[in-house]
Short mmCIF file of C-alpha atoms in Angstrom, two decimals:
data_model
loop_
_atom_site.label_atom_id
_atom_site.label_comp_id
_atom_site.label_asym_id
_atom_site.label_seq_id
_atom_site.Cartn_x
_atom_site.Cartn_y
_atom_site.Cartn_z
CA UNK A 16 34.88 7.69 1.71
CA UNK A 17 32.96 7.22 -1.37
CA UNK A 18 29.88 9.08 -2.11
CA UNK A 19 27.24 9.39 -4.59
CA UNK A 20 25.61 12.83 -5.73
CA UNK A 21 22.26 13.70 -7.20
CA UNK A 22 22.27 17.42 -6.98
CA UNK A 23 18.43 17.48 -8.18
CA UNK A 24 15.94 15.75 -5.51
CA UNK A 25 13.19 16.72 -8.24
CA UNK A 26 12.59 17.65 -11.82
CA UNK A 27 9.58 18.88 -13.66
CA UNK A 28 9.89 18.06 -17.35
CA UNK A 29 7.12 18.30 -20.23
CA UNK A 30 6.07 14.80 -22.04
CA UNK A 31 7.84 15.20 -25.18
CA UNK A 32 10.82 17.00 -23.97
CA UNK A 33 14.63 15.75 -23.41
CA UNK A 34 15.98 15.10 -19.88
CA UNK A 35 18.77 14.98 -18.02
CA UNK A 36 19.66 13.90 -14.66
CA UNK A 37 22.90 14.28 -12.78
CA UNK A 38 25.24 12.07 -11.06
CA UNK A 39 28.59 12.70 -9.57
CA UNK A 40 30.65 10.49 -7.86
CA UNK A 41 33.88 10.45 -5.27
CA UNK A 42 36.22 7.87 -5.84
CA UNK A 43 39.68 7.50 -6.34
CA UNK A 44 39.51 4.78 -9.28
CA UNK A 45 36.95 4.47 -12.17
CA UNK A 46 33.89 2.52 -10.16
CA UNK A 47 30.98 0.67 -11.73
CA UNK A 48 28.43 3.53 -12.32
CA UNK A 49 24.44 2.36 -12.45
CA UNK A 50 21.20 4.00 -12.91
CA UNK A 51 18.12 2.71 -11.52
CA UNK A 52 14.45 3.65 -11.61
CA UNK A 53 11.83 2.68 -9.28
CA UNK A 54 8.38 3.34 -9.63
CA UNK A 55 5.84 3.14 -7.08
CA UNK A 56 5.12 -0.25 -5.50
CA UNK A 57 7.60 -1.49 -7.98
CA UNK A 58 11.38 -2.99 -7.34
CA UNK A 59 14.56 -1.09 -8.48
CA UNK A 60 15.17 -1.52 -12.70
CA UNK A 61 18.25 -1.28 -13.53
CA UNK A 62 18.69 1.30 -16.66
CA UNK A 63 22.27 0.57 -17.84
CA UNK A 64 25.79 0.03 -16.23
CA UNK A 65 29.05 1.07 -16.96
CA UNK A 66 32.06 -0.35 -15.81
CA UNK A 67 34.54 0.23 -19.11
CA UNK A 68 34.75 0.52 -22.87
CA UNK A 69 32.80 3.04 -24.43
CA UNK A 70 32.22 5.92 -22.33
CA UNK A 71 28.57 6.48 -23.63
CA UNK A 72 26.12 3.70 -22.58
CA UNK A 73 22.95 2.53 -24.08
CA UNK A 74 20.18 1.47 -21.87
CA UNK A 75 16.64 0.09 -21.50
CA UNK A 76 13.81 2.45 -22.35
CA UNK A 77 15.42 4.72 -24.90
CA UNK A 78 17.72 6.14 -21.71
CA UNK A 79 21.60 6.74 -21.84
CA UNK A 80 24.12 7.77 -19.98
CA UNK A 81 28.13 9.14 -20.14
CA UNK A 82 30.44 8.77 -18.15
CA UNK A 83 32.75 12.08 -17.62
CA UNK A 84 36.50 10.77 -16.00
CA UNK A 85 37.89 14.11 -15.70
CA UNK A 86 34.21 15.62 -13.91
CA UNK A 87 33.46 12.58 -11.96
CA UNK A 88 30.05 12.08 -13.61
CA UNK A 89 27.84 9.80 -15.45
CA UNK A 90 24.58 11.91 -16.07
CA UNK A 91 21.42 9.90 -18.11
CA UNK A 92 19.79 11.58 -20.95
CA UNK A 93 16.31 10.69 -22.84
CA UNK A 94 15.80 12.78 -25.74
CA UNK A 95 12.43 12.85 -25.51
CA UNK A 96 10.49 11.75 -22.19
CA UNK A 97 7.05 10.18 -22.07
CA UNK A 98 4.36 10.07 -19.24
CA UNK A 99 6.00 6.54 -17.92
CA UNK A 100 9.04 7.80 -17.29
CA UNK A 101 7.72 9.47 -14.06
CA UNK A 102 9.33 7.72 -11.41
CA UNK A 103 12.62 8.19 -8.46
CA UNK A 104 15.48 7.65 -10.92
CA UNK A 105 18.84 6.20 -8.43
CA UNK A 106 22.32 6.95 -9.55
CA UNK A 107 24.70 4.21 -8.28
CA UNK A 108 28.54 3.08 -7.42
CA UNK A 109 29.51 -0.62 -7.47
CA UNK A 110 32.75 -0.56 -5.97
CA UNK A 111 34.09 -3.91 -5.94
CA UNK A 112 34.80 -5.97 -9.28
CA UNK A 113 33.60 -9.11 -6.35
CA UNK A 114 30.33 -8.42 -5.16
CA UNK A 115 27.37 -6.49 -5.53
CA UNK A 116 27.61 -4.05 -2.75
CA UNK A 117 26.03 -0.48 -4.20
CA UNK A 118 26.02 2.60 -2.72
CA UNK A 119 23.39 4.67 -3.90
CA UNK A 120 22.57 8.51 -4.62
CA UNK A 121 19.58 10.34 -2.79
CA UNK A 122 17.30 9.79 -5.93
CA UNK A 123 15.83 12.41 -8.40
CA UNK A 124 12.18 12.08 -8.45
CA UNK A 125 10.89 13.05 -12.09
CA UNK A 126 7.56 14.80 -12.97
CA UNK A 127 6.09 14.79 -16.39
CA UNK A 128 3.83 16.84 -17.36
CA UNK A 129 1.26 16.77 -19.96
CA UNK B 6 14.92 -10.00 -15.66
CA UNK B 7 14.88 -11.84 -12.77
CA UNK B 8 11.65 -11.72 -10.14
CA UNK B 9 12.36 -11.05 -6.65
CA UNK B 10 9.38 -10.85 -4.05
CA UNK B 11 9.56 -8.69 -0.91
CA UNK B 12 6.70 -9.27 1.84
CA UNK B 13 5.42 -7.75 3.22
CA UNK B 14 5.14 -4.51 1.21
CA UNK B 15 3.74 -2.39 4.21
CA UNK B 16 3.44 -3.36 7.15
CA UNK B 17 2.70 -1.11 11.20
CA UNK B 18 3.86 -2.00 14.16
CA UNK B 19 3.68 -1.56 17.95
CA UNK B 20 6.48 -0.07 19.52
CA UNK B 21 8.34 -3.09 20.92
CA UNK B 22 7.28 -5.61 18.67
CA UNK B 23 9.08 -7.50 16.07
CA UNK B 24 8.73 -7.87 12.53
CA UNK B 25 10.01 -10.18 9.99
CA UNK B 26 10.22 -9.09 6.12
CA UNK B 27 10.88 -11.86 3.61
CA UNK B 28 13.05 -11.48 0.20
CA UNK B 29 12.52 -14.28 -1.88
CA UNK B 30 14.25 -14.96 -5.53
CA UNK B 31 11.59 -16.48 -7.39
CA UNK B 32 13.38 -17.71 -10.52
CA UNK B 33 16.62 -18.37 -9.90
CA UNK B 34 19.22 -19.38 -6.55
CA UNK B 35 20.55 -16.37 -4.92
CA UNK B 36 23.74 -17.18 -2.57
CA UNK B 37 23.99 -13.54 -1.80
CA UNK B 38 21.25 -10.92 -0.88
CA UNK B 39 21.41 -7.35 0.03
CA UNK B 40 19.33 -5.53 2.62
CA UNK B 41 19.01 -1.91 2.22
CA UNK B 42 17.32 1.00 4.08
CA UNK B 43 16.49 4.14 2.34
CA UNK B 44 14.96 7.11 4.88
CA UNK B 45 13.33 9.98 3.17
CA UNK B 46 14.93 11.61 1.15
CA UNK B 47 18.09 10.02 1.23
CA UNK B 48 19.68 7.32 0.07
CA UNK B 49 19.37 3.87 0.11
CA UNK B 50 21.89 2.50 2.68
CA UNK B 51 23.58 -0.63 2.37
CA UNK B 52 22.79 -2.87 5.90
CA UNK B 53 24.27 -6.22 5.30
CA UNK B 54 24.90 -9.31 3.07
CA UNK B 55 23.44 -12.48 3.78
CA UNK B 56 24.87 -15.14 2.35
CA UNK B 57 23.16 -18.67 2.04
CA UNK B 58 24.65 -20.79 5.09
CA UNK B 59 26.25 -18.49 6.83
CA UNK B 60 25.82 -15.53 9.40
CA UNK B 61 25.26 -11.98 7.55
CA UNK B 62 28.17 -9.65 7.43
CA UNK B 63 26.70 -6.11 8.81
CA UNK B 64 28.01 -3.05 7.63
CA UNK B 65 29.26 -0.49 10.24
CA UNK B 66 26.84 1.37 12.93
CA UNK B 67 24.22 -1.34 12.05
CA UNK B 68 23.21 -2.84 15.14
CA UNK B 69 22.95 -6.90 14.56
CA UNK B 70 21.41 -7.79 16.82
CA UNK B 71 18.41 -5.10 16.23
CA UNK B 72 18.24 -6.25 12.72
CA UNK B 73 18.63 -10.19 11.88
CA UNK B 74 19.10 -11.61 8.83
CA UNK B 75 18.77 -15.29 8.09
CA UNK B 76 19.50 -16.51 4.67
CA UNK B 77 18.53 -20.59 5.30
CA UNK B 78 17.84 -21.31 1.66
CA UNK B 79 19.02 -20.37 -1.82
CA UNK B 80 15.70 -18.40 -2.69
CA UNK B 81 15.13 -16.76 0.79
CA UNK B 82 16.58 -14.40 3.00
CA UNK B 83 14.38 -12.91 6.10
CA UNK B 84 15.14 -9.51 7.97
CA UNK B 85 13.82 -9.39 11.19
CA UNK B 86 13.37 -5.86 13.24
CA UNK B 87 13.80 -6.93 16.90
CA UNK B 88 11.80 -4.79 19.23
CA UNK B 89 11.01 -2.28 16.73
CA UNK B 90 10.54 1.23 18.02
CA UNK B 91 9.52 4.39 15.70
CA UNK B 92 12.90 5.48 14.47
CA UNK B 93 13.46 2.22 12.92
CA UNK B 94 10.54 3.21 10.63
CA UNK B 95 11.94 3.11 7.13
CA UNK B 96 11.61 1.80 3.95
CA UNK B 97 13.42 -1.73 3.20
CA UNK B 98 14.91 -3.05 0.28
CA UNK B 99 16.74 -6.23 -0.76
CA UNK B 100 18.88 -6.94 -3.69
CA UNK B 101 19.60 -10.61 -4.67
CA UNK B 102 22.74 -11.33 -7.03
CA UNK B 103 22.85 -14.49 -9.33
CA UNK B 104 25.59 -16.51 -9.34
CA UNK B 105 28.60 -15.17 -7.69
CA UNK B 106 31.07 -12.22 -9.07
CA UNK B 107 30.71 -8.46 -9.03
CA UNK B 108 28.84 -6.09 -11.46
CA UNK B 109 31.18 -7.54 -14.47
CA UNK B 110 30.13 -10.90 -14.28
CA UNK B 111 26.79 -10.70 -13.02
CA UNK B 112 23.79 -9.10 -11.92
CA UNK B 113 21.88 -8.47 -9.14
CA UNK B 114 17.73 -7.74 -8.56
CA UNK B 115 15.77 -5.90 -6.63
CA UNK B 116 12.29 -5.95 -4.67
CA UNK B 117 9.90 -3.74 -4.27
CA UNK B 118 10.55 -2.92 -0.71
CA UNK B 119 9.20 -2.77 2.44
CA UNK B 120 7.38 0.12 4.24
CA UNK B 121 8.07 -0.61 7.63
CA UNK B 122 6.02 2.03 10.35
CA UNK B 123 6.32 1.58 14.16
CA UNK B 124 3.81 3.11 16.37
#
């Protein structure tokens, strides 16, 4: 069965410094890879998607991501993180090129510090 | 993007009672909406899809008849927890998709969830 991994439940990171969050996946074929952030009371954002093409993807909020065929990933990097950023960041697989049905990682939950 | 609305965002319950959460797409026609459940810690777990018209289609172990779903309008799908006891507490989300196609073609939103606690 297809899974999603987020090896890091929580990261502590200083305002001003990069971060990185992983994501590795199980699945036979290249899925649709997401990345979502939630902050409280809020809905799920989506960050940026990847379904083919360039293997390093641009997203909203100065946040990217690459996706890794031969390790199964697709971690997101932001060079330089500020205050907002601190939210539950959700790594996701779209498996169908029909629908919309996600299945999700156990979120990373991101601190930053001042 | 896209706005949609969950209601309530919190809500407690007696043991036994029901509750009805409400997913509403407030700018555009969803035919499809997705009802998730995320307990802590883990991830969020796909229930069902509701489609506009039609009956839900439930994903596996997910008791239908504990957990209905009515989609009766384009902008409006409703999850009710039937006799709701505490290890149904959870948190809720729903994901609308405009128009119709997968994650090529289209995209979907989500609410802000539901904090369901049974006492």
């Amino acid at each position: 069965a297809q899974s999603v991994t987020q090896p890091d439940i929580h990261i502590t990171v200083s305002e001003g410094a990069s971060l990185e969050l992983r994501c590795n996946y199980s699945y036979g074929a290249t899925p649709y890879l997401f990345w979502y952030v939630q902050s409280p009371g809020q809905g799920l954002q989506l960050l940026l998607k990847y379904f083919s093409g360039d293997t390093l993807v641009q997203g909203i909020k100065g946040f990217e991501a690459e996706f890794k065929r031969s390790q199964s990933s697709f971690n997101l990097r932001k060079p330089s993180v500020h205050w907002s950023d601190a939210a539950e960041y959700f790594c996701a697989v779209g498996l169908s090129s029909n629908d919309y049905k996600l299945s999700f990682g156990a979120g990373t939950t991101v601190t930053v510090r001042a | 993007g896209a706005v949609v609305s969950q209601h309530p965002s919190r809500v407690i319950c007696k043991s036994g009672t029901s509750v009805k959460i409400e997913c509403r797409s407030l700018d555009f026609q969803a035919t499809t909406m997705f009802w998730y459940r995320q307990f802590p810690k883990q991830s969020l777990m796909l229930m069902a899809t509701s489609n506009e018209g039609s009956k839900a289609t439930y994903e596996q172990g997910v008791e239908k008849d504990k957990f209905l779903i009515n989609h009766a309008s384009l902008t409006l799908s409703t999850l009710t927890v039937t006799s709701a006891h505490p290890e149904d507490s959870s948190f809720y989300i729903c994901s609308a998709r405009v128009g119709v196609g997968g994650p090529g073609d289209t995209e979907a939103f989500f609410g802000q969830g539901t904090r369901l606690t049974v006492v």
